[in-house]
mmCIF file of C-alpha atoms and ligand atoms in Angstrom:
data_model
loop_
_atom_site.group_PDB
_atom_site.id
_atom_site.type_symbol
_atom_site.label_atom_id
_atom_site.label_comp_id
_atom_site.label_asym_id
_atom_site.label_seq_id
_atom_site.Cartn_x
_atom_site.Cartn_y
_atom_site.Cartn_z
ATOM 1 C CA MET L 1 120.291 100.872 31.402
ATOM 2 C CA THR L 2 119.186 104.261 32.996
ATOM 3 C CA ALA L 3 121.136 104.060 36.181
ATOM 4 C CA GLN L 4 124.296 105.160 36.651
ATOM 5 C CA LEU L 5 126.717 103.173 38.265
ATOM 6 C CA ILE L 6 128.377 103.616 41.401
ATOM 7 C CA ASP L 7 132.075 102.141 40.747
ATOM 8 C CA GLY L 8 133.260 100.827 44.598
ATOM 9 C CA LYS L 9 136.093 99.340 43.261
ATOM 10 C CA ALA L 10 137.047 103.206 42.286
ATOM 11 C CA ILE L 11 135.830 104.905 45.239
ATOM 12 C CA ALA L 12 137.779 102.069 47.403
ATOM 13 C CA ARG L 13 140.616 102.611 45.317
ATOM 14 C CA GLN L 14 140.606 106.785 46.545
ATOM 15 C CA VAL L 15 139.984 105.786 50.157
ATOM 16 C CA ARG L 16 143.036 103.813 50.527
ATOM 17 C CA GLU L 17 144.827 105.882 48.399
ATOM 18 C CA SER L 18 144.093 108.604 51.400
ATOM 19 C CA VAL L 19 144.653 106.667 53.694
ATOM 20 C CA ALA L 20 148.217 105.608 52.247
ATOM 21 C CA ALA L 21 149.444 109.117 51.910
ATOM 22 C CA ALA L 22 148.062 110.005 55.572
ATOM 23 C CA VAL L 23 150.511 106.771 56.521
ATOM 24 C CA ALA L 24 153.102 107.791 54.659
ATOM 25 C CA LYS L 25 153.104 111.610 56.384
ATOM 26 C CA ARG L 26 152.682 110.317 59.643
ATOM 27 C CA ALA L 27 156.251 107.976 59.393
ATOM 28 C CA ALA L 28 157.898 111.089 57.630
ATOM 29 C CA ASP L 29 156.646 112.764 61.086
ATOM 30 C CA GLY L 30 158.405 109.582 63.020
ATOM 31 C CA LYS L 31 155.195 108.504 64.776
ATOM 32 C CA GLN L 32 154.073 104.745 64.443
ATOM 33 C CA ALA L 33 152.450 102.762 61.256
ATOM 34 C CA PRO L 34 149.046 102.192 62.469
ATOM 35 C CA GLY L 35 148.553 98.351 63.647
ATOM 36 C CA LEU L 36 145.563 96.145 63.317
ATOM 37 C CA ALA L 37 144.912 92.891 65.029
ATOM 38 C CA THR L 38 142.689 90.245 63.186
ATOM 39 C CA VAL L 39 141.952 87.672 65.613
ATOM 40 C CA LEU L 40 139.815 84.403 63.463
ATOM 41 C CA VAL L 41 138.613 81.748 65.718
ATOM 42 C CA GLY L 42 138.559 78.817 63.753
ATOM 43 C CA ASP L 43 138.580 77.774 60.334
ATOM 44 C CA ARG L 44 136.053 79.148 58.271
ATOM 45 C CA VAL L 45 137.020 79.602 54.931
ATOM 46 C CA ASP L 46 135.296 82.824 53.835
ATOM 47 C CA SER L 47 135.901 84.459 57.489
ATOM 48 C CA ALA L 48 139.418 83.017 56.998
ATOM 49 C CA THR L 49 139.578 85.243 53.301
ATOM 50 C CA TYR L 50 138.545 88.221 54.304
ATOM 51 C CA VAL L 51 141.136 88.209 57.563
ATOM 52 C CA ALA L 52 143.869 87.460 54.716
ATOM 53 C CA SER L 53 142.504 90.429 52.873
ATOM 54 C CA LYS L 54 142.178 92.936 55.623
ATOM 55 C CA GLN L 55 145.996 91.728 56.417
ATOM 56 C CA LYS L 56 146.711 92.690 52.579
ATOM 57 C CA ALA L 57 145.520 95.676 52.950
ATOM 58 C CA CYS L 58 147.468 96.679 55.968
ATOM 59 C CA GLN L 59 150.705 95.621 54.007
ATOM 60 C CA GLU L 60 149.666 97.579 50.909
ATOM 61 C CA LEU L 61 148.788 100.208 52.892
ATOM 62 C CA GLY L 62 151.841 100.654 54.869
ATOM 63 C CA MET L 63 149.826 100.104 58.155
ATOM 64 C CA VAL L 64 151.250 96.641 60.460
ATOM 65 C CA SER L 65 148.744 93.531 60.824
ATOM 66 C CA PHE L 66 149.186 91.243 63.867
ATOM 67 C CA HIS L 67 147.389 88.083 62.783
ATOM 68 C CA ASN L 68 145.887 86.241 66.024
ATOM 69 C CA GLN L 69 144.307 82.752 65.061
ATOM 70 C CA LEU L 70 142.908 80.600 67.845
ATOM 71 C CA PRO L 71 141.409 77.521 67.412
ATOM 72 C CA GLY L 72 137.763 76.682 66.558
ATOM 73 C CA ASP L 73 137.253 74.965 70.221
ATOM 74 C CA ALA L 74 139.131 77.763 71.830
ATOM 75 C CA THR L 75 137.566 78.726 75.585
ATOM 76 C CA GLN L 76 135.562 81.890 76.315
ATOM 77 C CA GLU L 77 138.642 83.060 79.029
ATOM 78 C CA HIS L 78 140.877 82.251 75.954
ATOM 79 C CA VAL L 79 139.234 84.606 73.839
ATOM 80 C CA GLU L 80 138.910 87.146 76.092
ATOM 81 C CA ASP L 81 142.444 86.859 77.731
ATOM 82 C CA LEU L 82 143.907 86.941 73.900
ATOM 83 C CA VAL L 83 141.436 90.845 73.901
ATOM 84 C CA ARG L 84 142.620 92.312 76.897
ATOM 85 C CA ARG L 85 146.469 91.208 75.458
ATOM 86 C CA LEU L 86 145.629 93.263 72.255
ATOM 87 C CA ASN L 87 144.111 96.280 73.966
ATOM 88 C CA ALA L 88 147.253 96.334 76.433
ATOM 89 C CA ASP L 89 149.839 96.491 73.144
ATOM 90 C CA PRO L 90 151.077 99.707 72.562
ATOM 91 C CA GLN L 91 151.274 98.884 68.374
ATOM 92 C CA VAL L 92 148.481 97.192 68.176
ATOM 93 C CA ASN L 93 146.153 100.349 67.354
ATOM 94 C CA GLY L 94 142.816 98.710 65.996
ATOM 95 C CA ILE L 95 141.142 95.072 67.443
ATOM 96 C CA LEU L 96 139.016 92.922 65.135
ATOM 97 C CA VAL L 97 137.548 89.844 66.092
ATOM 98 C CA GLN L 98 136.216 88.612 62.894
ATOM 99 C CA LEU L 99 132.012 87.469 63.259
ATOM 100 C CA PRO L 100 130.754 84.946 63.315
ATOM 101 C CA LEU L 101 132.322 83.671 66.364
ATOM 102 C CA PRO L 102 131.862 79.357 67.189
ATOM 103 C CA ALA L 103 128.307 79.415 68.361
ATOM 104 C CA HIS L 104 130.049 78.152 71.728
ATOM 105 C CA LEU L 105 131.272 81.681 72.435
ATOM 106 C CA ASN L 106 129.614 84.637 73.733
ATOM 107 C CA GLU L 107 129.998 87.656 71.365
ATOM 108 C CA GLU L 108 128.826 90.446 73.472
ATOM 109 C CA ARG L 109 131.098 89.464 75.806
ATOM 110 C CA VAL L 110 133.992 89.663 73.638
ATOM 111 C CA LEU L 111 132.963 92.838 71.543
ATOM 112 C CA GLN L 112 132.433 94.880 75.101
ATOM 113 C CA LEU L 113 135.859 93.770 76.062
ATOM 114 C CA ILE L 114 137.572 95.568 73.149
ATOM 115 C CA ASN L 115 138.921 99.420 74.386
ATOM 116 C CA ILE L 116 136.531 101.335 72.470
ATOM 117 C CA GLU L 117 139.924 103.530 71.069
ATOM 118 C CA LYS L 118 140.286 100.511 69.156
ATOM 119 C CA ASP L 119 136.860 99.300 68.557
ATOM 120 C CA VAL L 120 137.268 100.060 64.447
ATOM 121 C CA ASP L 121 134.744 97.104 62.944
ATOM 122 C CA GLY L 122 132.574 99.836 65.597
ATOM 123 C CA PHE L 123 130.816 96.712 67.534
ATOM 124 C CA SER L 124 130.919 97.525 70.719
ATOM 125 C CA PRO L 125 127.811 98.227 72.442
ATOM 126 C CA ILE L 126 129.542 101.974 72.994
ATOM 127 C CA ASN L 127 130.017 102.307 69.695
ATOM 128 C CA ILE L 128 126.633 101.425 68.340
ATOM 129 C CA GLY L 129 125.441 103.302 71.665
ATOM 130 C CA ARG L 130 126.332 106.376 70.637
ATOM 131 C CA LEU L 131 124.974 105.506 66.848
ATOM 132 C CA ALA L 132 121.721 104.837 67.673
ATOM 133 C CA GLN L 133 121.448 108.239 70.203
ATOM 134 C CA LYS L 134 120.726 111.596 69.223
ATOM 135 C CA GLY L 135 123.938 113.966 69.789
ATOM 136 C CA ARG L 136 126.045 111.039 70.492
ATOM 137 C CA GLU L 137 128.968 110.355 68.342
ATOM 138 C CA PRO L 138 131.133 106.770 68.037
ATOM 139 C CA LEU L 139 134.682 106.983 67.766
ATOM 140 C CA PHE L 140 134.071 104.424 64.738
ATOM 141 C CA VAL L 141 131.536 103.360 62.504
ATOM 142 C CA PRO L 142 130.635 99.726 61.314
ATOM 143 C CA CYS L 143 132.663 99.283 57.569
ATOM 144 C CA THR L 144 130.785 97.853 55.953
ATOM 145 C CA PRO L 145 127.392 100.584 56.674
ATOM 146 C CA PHE L 146 129.770 103.287 56.221
ATOM 147 C CA GLY L 147 131.101 102.276 53.075
ATOM 148 C CA CYS L 148 127.138 102.236 51.903
ATOM 149 C CA ILE L 149 126.526 105.442 53.444
ATOM 150 C CA TYR L 150 130.344 107.081 51.424
ATOM 151 C CA LEU L 151 129.215 105.726 48.317
ATOM 152 C CA LEU L 152 125.887 107.819 48.474
ATOM 153 C CA GLU L 153 127.714 110.504 49.535
ATOM 154 C CA GLN L 154 130.716 110.208 46.803
ATOM 155 C CA ALA L 155 127.466 109.801 44.076
ATOM 156 C CA GLY L 156 125.788 112.819 45.175
ATOM 157 C CA VAL L 157 122.932 111.256 46.353
ATOM 158 C CA LYS L 158 120.628 113.251 48.746
ATOM 159 C CA ILE L 159 119.864 111.121 52.118
ATOM 160 C CA GLU L 160 118.287 114.305 54.062
ATOM 161 C CA GLY L 161 114.546 114.062 54.170
ATOM 162 C CA ALA L 162 114.812 110.734 51.901
ATOM 163 C CA ASN L 163 112.428 107.640 51.571
ATOM 164 C CA ALA L 164 115.360 104.916 52.459
ATOM 165 C CA VAL L 165 114.722 101.255 53.001
ATOM 166 C CA VAL L 166 117.025 99.190 54.323
ATOM 167 C CA LEU L 167 116.300 95.282 53.905
ATOM 168 C CA GLY L 168 117.754 93.408 56.353
ATOM 169 C CA ARG L 169 118.417 93.703 59.528
ATOM 170 C CA SER L 170 122.183 92.723 61.024
ATOM 171 C CA ASN L 171 123.784 93.681 63.740
ATOM 172 C CA ILE L 172 126.947 93.875 61.294
ATOM 173 C CA VAL L 173 125.041 95.920 58.136
ATOM 174 C CA GLY L 174 120.864 96.350 58.223
ATOM 175 C CA MET L 175 121.140 97.901 61.923
ATOM 176 C CA PRO L 176 123.902 100.112 61.006
ATOM 177 C CA ALA L 177 123.174 100.980 57.840
ATOM 178 C CA ALA L 178 120.060 102.152 59.407
ATOM 179 C CA LEU L 179 120.867 104.169 62.285
ATOM 180 C CA LEU L 180 123.802 106.144 60.038
ATOM 181 C CA LEU L 181 120.556 107.093 57.906
ATOM 182 C CA ILE L 182 118.637 108.441 61.059
ATOM 183 C CA SER L 183 121.596 110.183 61.578
ATOM 184 C CA ARG L 184 121.713 111.690 58.520
ATOM 185 C CA ASN L 185 117.909 112.860 58.641
ATOM 186 C CA ALA L 186 116.447 110.123 56.243
ATOM 187 C CA THR L 187 113.295 108.514 56.494
ATOM 188 C CA VAL L 188 114.080 105.095 57.522
ATOM 189 C CA THR L 189 111.975 101.498 57.037
ATOM 190 C CA VAL L 190 113.591 98.221 58.168
ATOM 191 C CA CYS L 191 112.431 95.501 56.198
ATOM 192 C CA HIS L 192 113.040 91.524 57.072
ATOM 193 C CA SER L 193 112.001 88.380 56.786
ATOM 194 C CA ARG L 194 108.462 89.178 58.417
ATOM 195 C CA THR L 195 107.811 92.463 56.738
ATOM 196 C CA ARG L 196 104.411 92.240 54.698
ATOM 197 C CA ASP L 197 103.920 93.014 50.965
ATOM 198 C CA LEU L 198 107.683 93.453 51.364
ATOM 199 C CA PRO L 199 107.450 94.477 47.369
ATOM 200 C CA ALA L 200 105.419 97.776 48.180
ATOM 201 C CA VAL L 201 107.409 98.601 50.874
ATOM 202 C CA ILE L 202 110.940 98.937 49.038
ATOM 203 C CA ARG L 203 108.848 100.580 46.178
ATOM 204 C CA GLN L 204 108.672 103.950 48.296
ATOM 205 C CA ALA L 205 112.436 103.825 48.905
ATOM 206 C CA ASP L 206 114.653 107.268 47.114
ATOM 207 C CA ILE L 207 117.187 105.204 48.490
ATOM 208 C CA LEU L 208 117.274 101.212 49.008
ATOM 209 C CA ILE L 209 120.220 99.497 51.473
ATOM 210 C CA ALA L 210 119.746 95.385 49.800
ATOM 211 C CA ALA L 211 121.609 93.334 52.815
ATOM 212 C CA ILE L 212 119.461 89.984 53.050
ATOM 213 C CA GLY L 213 121.644 87.603 51.630
ATOM 214 C CA LYS L 214 119.155 86.548 49.163
ATOM 215 C CA ALA L 215 120.445 86.122 45.664
ATOM 216 C CA GLU L 216 118.498 88.548 43.388
ATOM 217 C CA MET L 217 115.714 88.746 45.210
ATOM 218 C CA VAL L 218 114.566 91.968 44.766
ATOM 219 C CA ARG L 219 112.919 92.504 41.357
ATOM 220 C CA GLY L 220 113.202 95.336 39.103
ATOM 221 C CA ASP L 221 109.741 96.534 39.308
ATOM 222 C CA TRP L 222 110.198 96.614 43.514
ATOM 223 C CA ILE L 223 112.781 99.709 42.419
ATOM 224 C CA LYS L 224 111.174 103.422 42.646
ATOM 225 C CA PRO L 225 112.177 104.683 39.040
ATOM 226 C CA GLY L 226 115.387 106.791 39.623
ATOM 227 C CA ALA L 227 116.476 104.976 43.465
ATOM 228 C CA ALA L 228 119.734 103.908 44.718
ATOM 229 C CA VAL L 229 120.525 101.201 44.642
ATOM 230 C CA ILE L 230 123.104 100.105 47.254
ATOM 231 C CA ASP L 231 123.819 96.402 46.994
ATOM 232 C CA VAL L 232 125.240 94.650 50.068
ATOM 233 C CA GLY L 233 124.953 90.803 49.109
ATOM 234 C CA ILE L 234 127.373 88.745 47.825
ATOM 235 C CA ASN L 235 125.425 85.299 46.749
ATOM 236 C CA SER L 236 127.492 82.663 44.641
ATOM 237 C CA ARG L 237 124.928 81.359 42.099
ATOM 238 C CA PRO L 238 125.763 77.765 39.405
ATOM 239 C CA ASP L 239 127.085 79.750 36.221
ATOM 240 C CA ALA L 240 128.419 76.587 34.411
ATOM 241 C CA THR L 241 129.923 79.209 31.754
ATOM 242 C CA LYS L 242 132.535 80.458 34.465
ATOM 243 C CA LYS L 243 135.096 78.509 35.337
ATOM 244 C CA SER L 244 135.226 78.759 38.426
ATOM 245 C CA GLY L 245 131.569 76.924 38.020
ATOM 246 C CA TYR L 246 129.820 79.882 39.758
ATOM 247 C CA ARG L 247 128.994 83.574 39.517
ATOM 248 C CA LEU L 248 128.363 86.359 42.461
ATOM 249 C CA VAL L 249 125.330 87.901 42.404
ATOM 250 C CA GLY L 250 123.856 90.687 44.990
ATOM 251 C CA ASP L 251 120.462 90.906 46.636
ATOM 252 C CA VAL L 252 119.054 92.626 43.528
ATOM 253 C CA ASN L 253 118.281 91.699 40.466
ATOM 254 C CA PHE L 254 120.787 93.893 38.404
ATOM 255 C CA GLU L 255 119.829 93.264 34.895
ATOM 256 C CA GLU L 256 116.503 94.543 35.785
ATOM 257 C CA ALA L 257 116.966 96.854 38.662
ATOM 258 C CA LYS L 258 119.914 98.998 36.405
ATOM 259 C CA GLU L 259 116.575 99.605 34.151
ATOM 260 C CA VAL L 260 114.607 101.419 36.925
ATOM 261 C CA ALA L 261 117.110 102.750 39.301
ATOM 262 C CA GLY L 262 119.180 106.335 38.914
ATOM 263 C CA PHE L 263 122.131 104.591 40.825
ATOM 264 C CA ILE L 264 123.034 101.120 41.520
ATOM 265 C CA THR L 265 125.979 99.104 42.801
ATOM 266 C CA PRO L 266 127.237 96.163 41.001
ATOM 267 C CA VAL L 267 128.422 92.778 42.625
ATOM 268 C CA PRO L 268 131.289 92.564 42.176
ATOM 269 C CA GLY L 269 132.714 96.018 42.784
ATOM 270 C CA GLY L 270 130.371 97.833 44.418
ATOM 271 C CA VAL L 271 129.843 97.500 48.402
ATOM 272 C CA GLY L 272 132.881 94.581 49.064
ATOM 273 C CA PRO L 273 135.427 96.383 48.505
ATOM 274 C CA MET L 274 134.434 99.126 50.207
ATOM 275 C CA THR L 275 134.328 97.234 53.576
ATOM 276 C CA ILE L 276 138.149 97.135 53.616
ATOM 277 C CA ALA L 277 138.602 100.706 53.121
ATOM 278 C CA MET L 278 136.507 101.689 55.419
ATOM 279 C CA LEU L 279 138.500 99.672 58.104
ATOM 280 C CA MET L 280 141.509 101.039 56.646
ATOM 281 C CA LYS L 281 140.509 104.308 57.360
ATOM 282 C CA ASN L 282 138.967 103.566 60.814
ATOM 283 C CA THR L 283 142.183 102.127 61.837
ATOM 284 C CA LEU L 284 144.398 105.149 60.950
ATOM 285 C CA ARG L 285 142.183 107.055 62.801
ATOM 286 C CA ALA L 286 142.361 104.690 65.605
ATOM 287 C CA ALA L 287 145.913 105.696 65.875
ATOM 288 C CA GLU L 288 145.428 109.354 65.112
ATOM 289 C CA ILE L 289 143.228 109.199 68.141
ATOM 290 C CA GLN L 290 145.509 106.851 70.233
ATOM 291 C CA ASP L 291 148.681 109.752 69.587
ATOM 292 C CA SER L 292 146.802 112.769 71.938
HETATM 293 N N1 GUN N 1 132.028 89.235 59.015
HETATM 294 C C1 GUN N 1 131.126 89.454 58.517
HETATM 295 N N2 GUN N 1 131.604 91.100 58.160
HETATM 296 C C2 GUN N 1 132.320 91.772 59.150
HETATM 297 C C3 GUN N 1 133.357 93.041 59.116
HETATM 298 O O1 GUN N 1 132.793 93.643 59.197
HETATM 299 N N3 GUN N 1 133.806 92.424 60.604
HETATM 300 C C4 GUN N 1 133.927 91.319 61.458
HETATM 301 N N4 GUN N 1 134.830 91.285 62.192
HETATM 302 N N5 GUN N 1 133.527 90.112 61.070
HETATM 303 C C5 GUN N 1 132.825 90.438 59.636
#
């Protein structure tokens, strides 16, 4: 192995510890514990698991979580009414509507209703619009891309002037990751399912953020020697040697890529733990913004 491993678990732990210390300081100063409202519509098992982890993290860090479960056939009006109530609730500093919403709901209308001071996911059109524009500052940056950039910075990878390739253009990861890299003066290429000669494009990358959701798609010989590889993918592969019958793999073939890259995140234990750590950081920030 030539690559240096970027230990997301350890870096996420440090972020969480610093958030917990700030929350304890707030309590000592007589300030309200930061409150995060989670909204889950329907019963997708993966979404329920993510939301439960977010609630657990709040408890561990001294924050308060308010869970709101709506049935899978909830109407647009019902979801919007809930968001309006949470906007008005002074105990709620951050609002997280778990995505994806069921197909009959208009996600854009729900997200644009969230008060931007409570938009700890950074998905409201105002926060994303500010991220996309020069000289404008979003109040919050989406948690997973924020975690990717934080990992690069902690590893000492120079972003300014680097050729960065983002594989995937989702609203949740790929597109905001590209915008964040641009804001840090990288030269950014965004690749997707219709990109021609993907391996050749990825071979130009000093920094690769892979967020395409395809198990081990990126091969070792696609990686530029010495590149920093941030793997956002969480895919399961059948594995008879595991008790569960499967193992988690990223979008990058780790065994191959680690022999070529300069830095690499493992799956699991890379980007995964950062998403919740950055959500906690954003929720603390929301409470601080709303203090004043
Ligand atoms: N679904 C997958 N990732 C996320 C996320 O970061 N936030 C929300 N709200 N939903 C998601």
